[in-house]
Amino acid sequence: MKQYFESLDPDTILTHAKGPTGSLPLSDEILRQWTSGDIFGLTQSVGMGFDPRRVLGDQFLILSTQGGVRAPDGQPIALGYHTGHWEVGLLVQAAAEQICRHDGVPFAAFVSDPCDGRTQGTKGMFDSLPYRNDAAIVMRRLIRSLPQRKGVIGIATCDKGLPAMMMALAGTRHLANVLVPGGVTLPPTTGEDAGKVQTIGARYTKGEMTLEEASLEGCRACGTPGGGCQFLGTAATSQVVAEALGMTVPHAALAPSGQPIWTQLARDSADASLGMVERGETMADILTDDALFNAMLVHAAVGGSTNLLLHIPAIAHAAGLKRPDAAAFREINRLVPRFVDCLPNGPVGHPTVQMFLAGGVPEVALHLRRLGLLKTQARTVTGMTWDELLDRWETSPRREVCRDRLRDADGIDPDDVIMTPSVAKTRGLTSTVCFPTGNLCPEGSVIKATSIDPDVIDDDGVYRNCGRARVFVAERDAIAAIKGQTDRPIKAGDVIVLIGRGPIGCGMEETYQITSALKYLSFGKQVALITDARFSGVSTGACIGHVGPEALAGGPIAKVRDGDLIDIVIDRNEMIGHVNLVSEDPSMTAKQILNHRSPHPDLQVEPDMPDDTKLWAALQQVGGGTWGGCVYDVDDIVRKLRGDD
């Protein structure tokens, strides 16, 4: 047994120390006018070893989602939850050094984040979306707890940490805040990307890959140790949206993690925050209605994750702006088709680093300006409007070098990654998001229409499916049926109806375990999915989520039974569609059937749902629910508690 109370060398235990040398640069005014907290803060700073001669410089907070502990050579001492926060400490260091070069005083704080990929199919997913709100609250508290800060440099990368950081920076909009996206990991030279590799269990179980193949692909999918995934999922889409909002320096989203072009972004971002202070600008000058419009526009153009329909309204709410609703997203998706070919979308599916080299967000914005859609007078943290920024981008050496590098290194024409909208149309690319309604989703639902397999789309551009329902109240049961591990395996033509997985049911879990299996199994494209849960940004296929009302909030989806006939129509031209229960009883309409039925007998709140998540679910429901961004609207919550409604 380990001994815990061995003898110690008493000389190694000190009871006092000399303290820092030198003296604080105090003045009569400081001692008479400053608070005791401000003065004691100087004592704390020199106590940590900071030069006392410099402590009166402008303070800047570098707030990041760093996770894990790296040795100086990059080897892991303690693992992070994911690659996305593994290297961001290098960005913190680069930003801090740049602030010091300008005689500023850098502070650093860390609020790490979970990994949606790591928690797929586990109880950890019950905490995923609620974490975003919690993290944003903690980040804002940390910002306010450094009273003398002039600005915040927020560094984040992935699915929940990055939206939380954007909410935190938006919620402290009186400061000179700048966001630094943490970049992306490289794809393996040979092997599967990090999205496809999450399906090795399903493919192996169905006999569609060997144990050796699964072992090899699972090992090499993350080509480099840092950065977000190689696909335009929620993490990468959030980076793109942050830049479109004007919150970052130009060409910041999707930079390859760990490389010089990536660390330079941190230094540039520090300069941008310093510049905002000099100009008297704050985040309030950046986050405007026009900025939100641009973000939704770019989201549609790149074919981004449907999870941003939760995050963009949340950022707007934090910024004190009107939250865009489904109608606003629908209108923008009618204005602009997708013209970016990036994983998980096709036709080729280029990794995110190739989108970056093709020009990234500035290149997309350039096309949108040519279409006359971009709000070009919206400002960015650089002090430039989008008009000024794009004028410089179009003839910049950076644009030329990156696009040439893509041609030379990968043999990829950048115009095949970020196309002109006219070329995209000839290649069959369509608008991104459709919002079907119907008797099973009277408040609406969401489908990433651009990612439905072309083989199941009719010649007129419409997806049609009328199939029998297979109802599940737990994701684990649905995935078992997909893997063929039950008496009734899922088969081509089935319509999976997964209920009770919205905010009230389990915290609105992400069901990528199901959608990815359907994408990569040979029969999967012939199966549809309808759920009140949400999807990973890398999901593809006929997957309809965010069904409202959710089952446990009285939604009619709760009343579907095995064998019911479900009719789905998604018009990818007009971006409209429906999801309806079909009556096969000539004496009753579908509406009458749903009105007479009780909810599914197995429907219940997830027994293992944490109390923290139950509280989140209740509060966000008052604040507008899923279609309001799952936020805490404090005024509405207070009115509800007082019984004013």
XYZ file of C-alpha atoms in Angstrom:
645
model
C 0.000 0.000 0.000
C 1.237 3.489 -0.812
C 2.556 5.400 2.173
C 1.250 8.960 2.382
C 3.024 10.208 5.466
C 6.729 9.600 4.859
C 9.299 11.867 6.421
C 9.998 15.146 4.581
C 13.023 17.404 4.324
C 12.014 20.352 6.541
C 14.391 22.701 4.723
C 12.205 22.459 1.612
C 9.273 24.029 3.460
C 9.496 27.838 3.562
C 7.379 29.991 5.846
C 8.126 33.431 4.372
C 9.772 35.038 1.316
C 11.279 38.395 0.355
C 8.583 39.301 -2.146
C 9.041 41.164 -5.445
C 11.781 43.758 -5.764
C 11.199 47.331 -6.827
C 8.149 49.474 -6.092
C 4.716 50.116 -7.533
C 4.426 53.273 -9.687
C 1.782 54.771 -7.401
C 0.773 58.405 -7.292
C -1.126 60.672 -4.939
C -4.144 60.517 -7.274
C -4.089 56.708 -7.417
C -3.986 56.327 -3.659
C -6.753 58.884 -3.121
C -9.065 58.034 -6.024
C -8.662 54.361 -6.940
C -10.649 51.638 -5.211
C -8.872 49.281 -2.847
C -9.547 46.495 -5.357
C -7.792 48.317 -8.184
C -4.761 49.037 -6.007
C -4.628 45.497 -4.594
C -4.794 44.226 -8.162
C -1.414 45.851 -8.784
C -0.017 44.009 -5.765
C -1.382 40.725 -7.124
C 0.137 41.382 -10.555
C 3.658 41.939 -9.266
C 3.180 39.013 -6.900
C 2.866 36.821 -9.987
C 6.174 38.178 -11.249
C 5.012 40.991 -13.512
C 7.376 43.961 -13.848
C 6.114 46.577 -11.352
C 7.176 49.353 -13.709
C 4.611 48.141 -16.277
C 1.544 47.400 -14.187
C -0.206 50.674 -15.047
C -0.501 49.778 -18.743
C -3.869 49.121 -20.412
C -5.271 45.748 -19.344
C -6.561 43.226 -21.887
C -8.150 39.877 -21.065
C -7.323 36.889 -23.266
C -10.166 34.464 -22.640
C -9.912 31.005 -24.182
C -11.323 27.494 -24.141
C -7.913 25.850 -23.677
C -8.043 22.254 -22.488
C -5.419 19.677 -21.579
C -1.805 20.193 -20.566
C 0.937 20.160 -23.198
C 4.659 19.796 -22.608
C 6.869 22.432 -24.300
C 7.448 20.018 -27.191
C 3.691 19.535 -27.639
C 3.489 16.061 -26.110
C 0.460 15.428 -23.880
C 0.881 15.575 -20.120
C -2.884 15.504 -19.604
C -5.272 15.158 -22.528
C -7.867 17.718 -23.503
C -11.391 16.675 -24.414
C -10.717 17.349 -28.102
C -8.160 18.679 -30.568
C -10.011 21.969 -30.876
C -8.803 23.304 -27.542
C -5.516 21.400 -27.413
C -3.294 24.017 -29.071
C -5.110 27.285 -28.365
C -2.677 28.045 -25.551
C -0.220 28.898 -28.328
C -2.666 31.538 -29.551
C -3.014 32.898 -26.027
C 0.763 33.204 -25.814
C 1.047 34.929 -29.199
C -1.695 37.429 -28.337
C -0.176 38.128 -24.910
C 3.266 38.753 -26.374
C 1.775 41.180 -28.876
C -0.027 43.112 -26.144
C 3.253 43.353 -24.225
C 4.969 44.758 -27.319
C 2.519 47.647 -27.091
C 3.130 48.091 -23.334
C -0.223 46.601 -22.455
C -0.890 44.252 -19.546
C -2.266 40.870 -20.699
C -4.379 38.642 -18.460
C -5.464 35.120 -19.384
C -8.410 33.045 -18.186
C -9.679 29.679 -19.389
C -13.131 28.108 -19.687
C -12.663 24.766 -21.375
C -15.334 22.979 -23.379
C -16.664 19.441 -24.009
C -16.522 17.513 -27.281
C -19.772 16.655 -29.027
C -17.953 13.921 -30.940
C -16.723 12.302 -27.720
C -20.203 12.326 -26.150
C -22.190 11.037 -29.166
C -24.543 8.297 -28.005
C -23.669 8.828 -24.325
C -25.277 10.573 -21.377
C -22.677 13.297 -21.776
C -24.763 14.596 -24.697
C -27.440 15.662 -22.186
C -25.042 18.438 -21.115
C -23.900 19.564 -24.564
C -26.277 22.369 -25.530
C -26.947 23.488 -21.926
C -23.176 23.884 -21.505
C -23.194 26.696 -24.055
C -25.360 28.902 -21.833
C -23.406 27.996 -18.705
C -20.060 28.770 -20.341
C -21.285 32.112 -21.685
C -22.375 33.070 -18.175
C -19.010 32.095 -16.665
C -17.122 33.901 -19.421
C -19.112 37.096 -18.883
C -18.508 36.851 -15.138
C -14.771 36.498 -15.742
C -14.793 39.524 -18.047
C -16.630 41.657 -15.507
C -14.331 40.422 -12.740
C -11.352 42.203 -14.313
C -12.658 45.740 -13.760
C -9.888 47.646 -15.566
C -9.881 45.634 -18.827
C -10.137 47.672 -22.000
C -10.891 44.771 -24.286
C -11.222 40.998 -24.553
C -9.535 38.696 -27.039
C -11.696 35.568 -27.099
C -10.069 32.401 -28.463
C -12.279 29.394 -29.165
C -12.723 26.694 -31.756
C -15.480 24.144 -31.339
C -19.167 23.333 -31.188
C -20.211 24.871 -27.861
C -17.159 26.801 -26.638
C -17.112 29.044 -29.708
C -20.823 29.980 -29.674
C -20.474 30.567 -25.915
C -17.500 32.850 -26.547
C -19.439 34.811 -29.174
C -22.339 35.202 -26.739
C -19.938 36.387 -24.033
C -18.243 38.952 -26.289
C -21.632 40.106 -27.589
C -22.903 40.422 -24.038
C -20.011 42.734 -23.040
C -20.444 44.919 -26.089
C -19.140 48.085 -24.413
C -15.585 46.679 -24.683
C -13.039 46.414 -27.513
C -13.620 42.700 -28.095
C -12.109 40.554 -30.849
C -12.668 36.865 -31.558
C -9.881 34.485 -32.648
C -11.178 31.254 -34.248
C -9.005 28.318 -33.185
C -8.678 26.895 -36.694
C -8.948 23.377 -38.066
C -7.042 20.122 -38.017
C -5.633 18.793 -41.277
C -7.091 15.705 -42.925
C -4.868 12.624 -43.073
C -2.854 12.267 -46.261
C -4.496 8.853 -46.651
C -7.599 7.959 -44.688
C -11.072 9.021 -43.635
C -12.074 12.398 -42.253
C -13.164 12.873 -38.648
C -16.823 12.850 -39.638
C -16.835 9.579 -41.549
C -14.630 7.843 -38.995
C -17.362 8.248 -36.374
C -19.322 5.552 -38.228
C -16.784 2.711 -37.994
C -18.866 0.938 -35.333
C -22.025 0.921 -37.446
C -20.210 -0.085 -40.632
C -18.301 -2.872 -38.891
C -21.464 -4.196 -37.241
C -23.242 -4.315 -40.628
C -20.256 -6.096 -42.212
C -19.312 -3.160 -44.411
C -15.729 -2.888 -43.122
C -13.262 -5.192 -41.392
C -11.849 -4.927 -37.870
C -8.453 -4.082 -39.343
C -9.907 -1.309 -41.522
C -11.839 0.154 -38.605
C -8.744 0.109 -36.392
C -6.592 1.842 -38.988
C -9.114 4.521 -39.933
C -9.938 5.254 -36.303
C -6.267 5.912 -35.564
C -5.316 8.302 -38.344
C -8.375 10.489 -38.943
C -7.030 13.576 -37.111
C -4.087 14.509 -39.323
C -2.727 17.078 -36.845
C -3.123 17.386 -33.063
C -4.993 20.694 -32.891
C -7.961 22.475 -34.432
C -11.584 21.727 -35.124
C -12.781 18.944 -37.411
C -12.103 18.913 -41.147
C -15.735 19.387 -42.129
C -18.084 22.354 -42.146
C -19.905 21.131 -39.064
C -21.001 23.239 -36.137
C -17.442 24.114 -35.062
C -16.238 25.244 -38.482
C -19.541 26.924 -39.335
C -19.335 28.889 -36.098
C -15.870 30.108 -37.099
C -17.237 31.208 -40.463
C -20.216 32.955 -38.860
C -17.951 34.769 -36.383
C -15.940 36.213 -39.247
C -19.080 37.105 -41.196
C -20.333 38.992 -38.132
C -17.192 41.128 -38.292
C -15.942 39.836 -34.931
C -12.581 38.593 -36.309
C -9.721 39.924 -38.362
C -9.979 39.092 -42.096
C -9.454 35.532 -43.339
C -9.399 34.112 -39.811
C -11.902 31.240 -39.942
C -10.610 27.725 -40.715
C -6.872 28.470 -40.571
C -4.711 25.325 -40.129
C -4.000 24.943 -36.419
C -0.420 25.152 -35.191
C 1.016 26.805 -38.316
C 2.580 30.284 -38.610
C -0.412 31.660 -40.537
C -2.529 30.603 -37.549
C -0.442 32.150 -34.766
C -0.187 35.372 -36.771
C -3.963 35.673 -36.433
C -3.597 35.957 -32.653
C -1.060 38.770 -32.995
C -3.258 40.532 -35.551
C -6.246 40.153 -33.251
C -4.351 41.715 -30.351
C -3.510 44.642 -32.625
C -7.170 44.883 -33.648
C -8.338 45.122 -30.033
C -5.691 47.769 -29.316
C -6.821 49.634 -32.424
C -10.445 49.568 -31.323
C -9.454 51.148 -28.016
C -7.543 53.896 -29.834
C -10.511 54.601 -32.123
C -13.039 54.454 -29.295
C -14.866 51.517 -30.928
C -16.518 48.601 -29.167
C -18.329 45.396 -30.014
C -21.562 47.404 -30.149
C -20.230 49.112 -33.293
C -19.710 45.699 -34.919
C -22.768 43.665 -33.937
C -25.657 45.320 -35.758
C -28.702 44.131 -37.673
C -26.632 44.326 -40.859
C -23.956 42.121 -39.299
C -26.589 39.503 -38.419
C -27.912 39.623 -41.970
C -24.396 39.047 -43.334
C -23.866 36.119 -40.965
C -27.057 34.406 -42.104
C -26.185 35.158 -45.718
C -22.733 33.572 -45.434
C -24.200 30.630 -43.495
C -26.514 29.921 -46.421
C -23.784 30.392 -49.031
C -21.400 27.909 -47.422
C -24.042 25.292 -46.573
C -23.446 25.564 -42.825
C -24.622 23.535 -39.866
C -28.268 23.734 -38.816
C -27.063 24.170 -35.223
C -26.349 27.799 -36.096
C -30.120 28.291 -36.138
C -29.747 27.916 -32.370
C -26.566 29.947 -32.009
C -27.130 32.992 -34.247
C -30.346 33.987 -32.416
C -28.524 33.448 -29.107
C -25.705 35.782 -30.171
C -28.265 38.348 -31.328
C -30.032 38.146 -27.974
C -26.745 38.638 -26.113
C -26.007 41.679 -28.269
C -29.399 43.226 -27.532
C -30.589 42.766 -31.122
C -33.796 41.269 -32.463
C -33.442 37.510 -32.773
C -33.877 36.228 -36.339
C -36.675 33.688 -36.614
C -37.338 30.832 -39.015
C -38.985 33.209 -41.493
C -35.832 35.348 -41.614
C -33.609 32.328 -42.247
C -36.041 31.030 -44.853
C -36.025 34.318 -46.748
C -32.236 34.502 -46.831
C -31.971 30.900 -48.013
C -34.261 31.825 -50.879
C -32.000 34.752 -51.764
C -28.751 32.837 -52.075
C -27.900 29.287 -53.108
C -24.983 27.368 -51.669
C -21.851 27.914 -53.769
C -19.183 26.342 -51.533
C -18.175 22.694 -51.933
C -16.929 21.691 -48.478
C -17.440 18.602 -46.343
C -19.991 17.277 -45.483
C -21.631 18.734 -48.584
C -20.708 17.848 -52.151
C -20.394 17.314 -54.955
C -16.746 16.632 -54.028
C -16.632 17.530 -50.340
C -13.391 19.417 -49.793
C -11.927 19.608 -46.251
C -12.125 22.910 -44.411
C -8.432 23.774 -44.876
C -9.033 23.791 -48.642
C -11.930 26.205 -48.168
C -9.539 28.423 -46.189
C -6.902 28.308 -48.927
C -9.538 28.974 -51.590
C -10.159 32.299 -49.859
C -12.436 31.433 -46.955
C -14.985 33.971 -45.757
C -13.575 36.976 -47.701
C -13.887 35.036 -50.961
C -17.463 34.065 -50.141
C -18.225 37.679 -49.213
C -16.707 38.849 -52.486
C -19.233 36.770 -54.437
C -22.069 37.989 -52.227
C -21.049 41.595 -52.852
C -21.081 40.975 -56.598
C -24.623 39.626 -56.211
C -25.591 42.847 -54.436
C -26.613 40.958 -51.289
C -23.873 41.725 -48.766
C -24.415 44.617 -46.353
C -21.107 46.197 -47.288
C -21.198 49.109 -44.843
C -21.254 46.787 -41.833
C -18.078 47.296 -39.821
C -15.471 44.792 -38.665
C -13.048 44.813 -35.726
C -10.336 46.059 -38.088
C -12.037 49.454 -38.310
C -12.834 48.739 -41.959
C -16.239 48.223 -43.510
C -16.778 45.093 -45.579
C -16.507 47.252 -48.684
C -13.066 48.497 -47.664
C -11.936 45.074 -46.549
C -12.981 43.337 -49.779
C -11.364 45.997 -51.951
C -8.071 45.154 -50.253
C -8.681 41.403 -50.253
C -9.339 41.127 -53.967
C -5.832 42.278 -54.935
C -3.965 41.126 -51.824
C -0.795 38.983 -51.845
C -2.381 36.786 -49.142
C -5.249 35.833 -51.457
C -2.880 35.038 -54.305
C -0.484 32.993 -52.148
C -3.227 30.912 -50.534
C -5.042 30.135 -53.766
C -1.766 29.257 -55.511
C -0.805 27.004 -52.605
C -4.077 25.078 -52.983
C -3.340 24.526 -56.674
C 0.287 23.548 -56.136
C -0.012 21.403 -52.993
C -3.328 19.625 -53.598
C -3.983 20.100 -57.303
C -7.291 21.793 -56.494
C -8.668 24.739 -58.420
C -9.860 27.214 -55.742
C -12.820 28.082 -57.971
C -13.988 24.479 -57.602
C -14.179 24.945 -53.820
C -15.695 28.430 -53.700
C -17.518 28.770 -56.998
C -19.358 31.577 -58.631
C -23.067 31.183 -57.878
C -23.788 30.614 -61.571
C -21.312 27.734 -61.766
C -22.677 26.291 -58.531
C -26.139 26.195 -60.043
C -24.935 24.235 -63.074
C -23.364 21.696 -60.697
C -26.630 21.104 -58.878
C -25.949 22.993 -55.653
C -29.098 24.279 -53.981
C -29.979 26.506 -51.052
C -29.038 25.268 -47.609
C -31.873 25.173 -45.098
C -35.548 24.319 -45.522
C -38.187 24.626 -42.798
C -40.921 22.012 -43.363
C -44.226 22.304 -41.531
C -47.157 19.899 -41.382
C -49.442 18.086 -38.999
C -46.440 16.533 -37.219
C -44.524 19.809 -36.910
C -47.015 22.696 -36.782
C -44.369 25.072 -35.340
C -41.848 24.003 -37.934
C -38.787 21.830 -38.356
C -35.389 22.022 -40.045
C -33.647 20.055 -42.759
C -30.339 20.744 -44.454
C -31.885 20.308 -47.886
C -28.602 20.791 -49.732
C -27.194 17.598 -48.240
C -29.896 15.103 -49.246
C -28.327 12.461 -51.470
C -28.970 13.419 -55.131
C -29.895 9.805 -55.925
C -33.153 10.135 -53.963
C -34.127 13.506 -55.440
C -36.665 13.508 -58.274
C -35.857 15.150 -61.594
C -37.798 18.263 -60.594
C -35.528 18.858 -57.594
C -38.031 17.611 -55.020
C -37.437 14.929 -52.377
C -40.494 12.727 -51.851
C -40.822 9.901 -49.366
C -43.907 8.133 -48.113
C -42.893 5.401 -45.684
C -43.803 3.499 -42.546
C -42.850 4.926 -39.181
C -40.439 3.216 -36.811
C -40.852 5.008 -33.499
C -38.142 5.206 -30.832
C -37.984 7.106 -27.560
C -34.248 6.566 -27.013
C -31.347 7.081 -29.406
C -29.639 3.901 -28.194
C -32.617 1.830 -29.349
C -32.682 3.502 -32.750
C -28.966 2.935 -33.376
C -29.312 -0.708 -32.312
C -32.040 -1.158 -34.919
C -29.900 0.543 -37.556
C -27.007 -1.795 -36.721
C -29.343 -4.789 -37.051
C -29.022 -5.729 -33.381
C -32.779 -6.038 -32.757
C -35.607 -8.319 -33.889
C -36.780 -5.620 -36.309
C -33.788 -3.979 -37.997
C -34.205 -0.731 -39.872
C -34.579 -1.317 -43.589
C -34.713 0.795 -46.726
C -37.946 2.799 -46.922
C -38.426 3.146 -43.157
C -39.036 6.528 -41.555
C -37.332 6.683 -38.160
C -39.305 8.842 -35.707
C -37.192 9.622 -32.634
C -39.194 11.447 -29.956
C -38.649 12.859 -26.492
C -35.138 14.055 -27.334
C -35.760 17.800 -27.342
C -34.767 20.247 -24.596
C -37.391 19.032 -22.117
C -36.696 15.375 -22.810
C -32.919 15.227 -22.489
C -31.377 18.638 -23.185
C -31.831 18.366 -26.968
C -29.169 15.811 -27.754
C -27.289 15.700 -31.032
C -28.039 12.533 -32.997
C -25.004 12.270 -35.268
C -24.566 8.640 -34.259
C -27.746 7.956 -36.258
C -27.345 10.384 -39.152
C -23.738 9.411 -39.828
C -24.587 5.716 -39.841
C -27.362 6.337 -42.359
C -24.977 8.320 -44.575
C -22.311 5.653 -44.771
C -24.393 2.459 -44.711
C -25.320 1.173 -48.157
C -29.101 1.391 -47.570
C -29.038 4.565 -45.452
C -30.034 7.072 -48.112
C -33.348 5.225 -48.430
C -34.173 5.950 -44.771
C -35.565 9.224 -43.412
C -35.319 10.538 -39.854
C -37.749 12.848 -38.027
C -36.931 14.007 -34.500
C -37.340 16.765 -31.935
C -33.601 16.459 -31.275
C -30.912 18.261 -33.262
C -28.140 17.165 -35.613
C -24.409 17.554 -35.854
C -23.316 20.031 -38.480
C -21.690 17.182 -40.380
C -25.006 15.340 -40.723
C -26.416 14.707 -44.169
C -29.396 12.939 -45.651
C -33.157 13.203 -45.267
C -32.868 14.167 -41.605
C -35.547 16.473 -40.211
C -34.920 17.886 -36.733
C -35.918 20.653 -34.327
C -39.524 19.445 -34.707
C -41.786 21.816 -32.843
C -43.489 21.533 -30.509
C -41.260 18.826 -29.097
C -42.994 15.642 -28.012
C -42.900 16.389 -24.281
C -44.262 19.905 -24.876
C -47.438 18.477 -26.386
C -46.209 18.189 -29.958
C -48.195 15.856 -32.237
C -45.001 13.957 -33.043
C -45.532 12.334 -29.629
C -48.551 10.475 -31.010
C -46.927 8.675 -33.934
C -47.023 4.865 -33.736
C -45.070 2.117 -35.454
C -46.523 1.434 -38.890
C -48.074 4.875 -39.394
C -47.715 6.213 -42.914
C -45.578 9.366 -43.018
C -45.444 11.631 -46.062
C -42.385 13.860 -46.520
C -41.905 16.384 -49.306
C -38.912 18.740 -49.501
C -38.853 21.164 -52.424
C -35.215 22.212 -52.770
C -36.098 24.831 -55.374
C -38.637 26.804 -53.347
C -37.232 25.735 -49.941
C -40.615 24.603 -48.677
C -41.876 21.230 -47.540
C -44.159 19.252 -45.278
C -44.057 16.343 -42.834
C -47.483 14.785 -42.407
C -49.126 11.782 -40.854
C -51.343 10.213 -43.541
C -54.751 8.852 -42.565
C -55.484 5.396 -43.905
C -58.900 5.339 -42.230
C -61.553 6.740 -44.586
C -63.696 7.720 -41.617
C -61.073 9.950 -39.960
C -58.707 12.688 -41.045
C -55.084 12.691 -39.916
C -55.878 15.641 -37.644
C -58.706 13.690 -35.999
C -56.431 10.687 -35.482
C -53.816 12.841 -33.779
C -56.424 14.606 -31.654
C -57.873 11.313 -30.408
C -54.589 9.586 -29.682
C -52.659 9.797 -26.438
C -48.888 10.300 -26.444
C -46.682 7.276 -27.005
C -46.856 5.060 -23.892
C -43.063 4.939 -23.527
C -42.548 8.697 -23.853
C -40.885 10.190 -20.779
C -38.248 12.602 -19.604
C -34.877 10.866 -19.797
C -34.452 9.205 -16.366
C -30.756 10.108 -16.253
C -31.267 13.742 -17.264
C -29.233 15.888 -14.828
C -31.014 18.434 -12.656
C -28.787 21.138 -14.173
C -30.161 20.287 -17.611
C -33.745 20.175 -16.365
C -33.314 23.700 -15.042
C -31.784 24.816 -18.351
C -34.695 23.270 -20.258
C -37.272 25.078 -18.142
C -35.527 28.447 -18.375
C -34.917 28.318 -22.129
C -38.522 27.254 -22.713
C -39.661 30.506 -21.077
C -37.086 32.408 -23.144
C -38.479 31.268 -26.491
C -37.356 27.652 -26.702
C -35.594 26.076 -29.650
C -36.833 28.623 -32.166
C -35.610 31.442 -29.942
C -32.079 30.061 -29.677
C -32.483 28.238 -26.324
C -31.492 31.379 -24.415
C -32.337 32.788 -21.000
C -34.560 35.811 -21.528
C -34.223 37.220 -18.028
C -37.169 39.631 -18.276
C -39.510 36.862 -19.426
C -38.231 34.499 -16.732
C -38.737 37.105 -13.994
C -42.275 37.841 -15.226
C -43.017 34.113 -15.175
C -41.682 33.710 -11.642
C -43.754 36.675 -10.473
C -46.845 35.244 -12.102
C -47.311 38.354 -14.234
C -48.268 36.374 -17.347
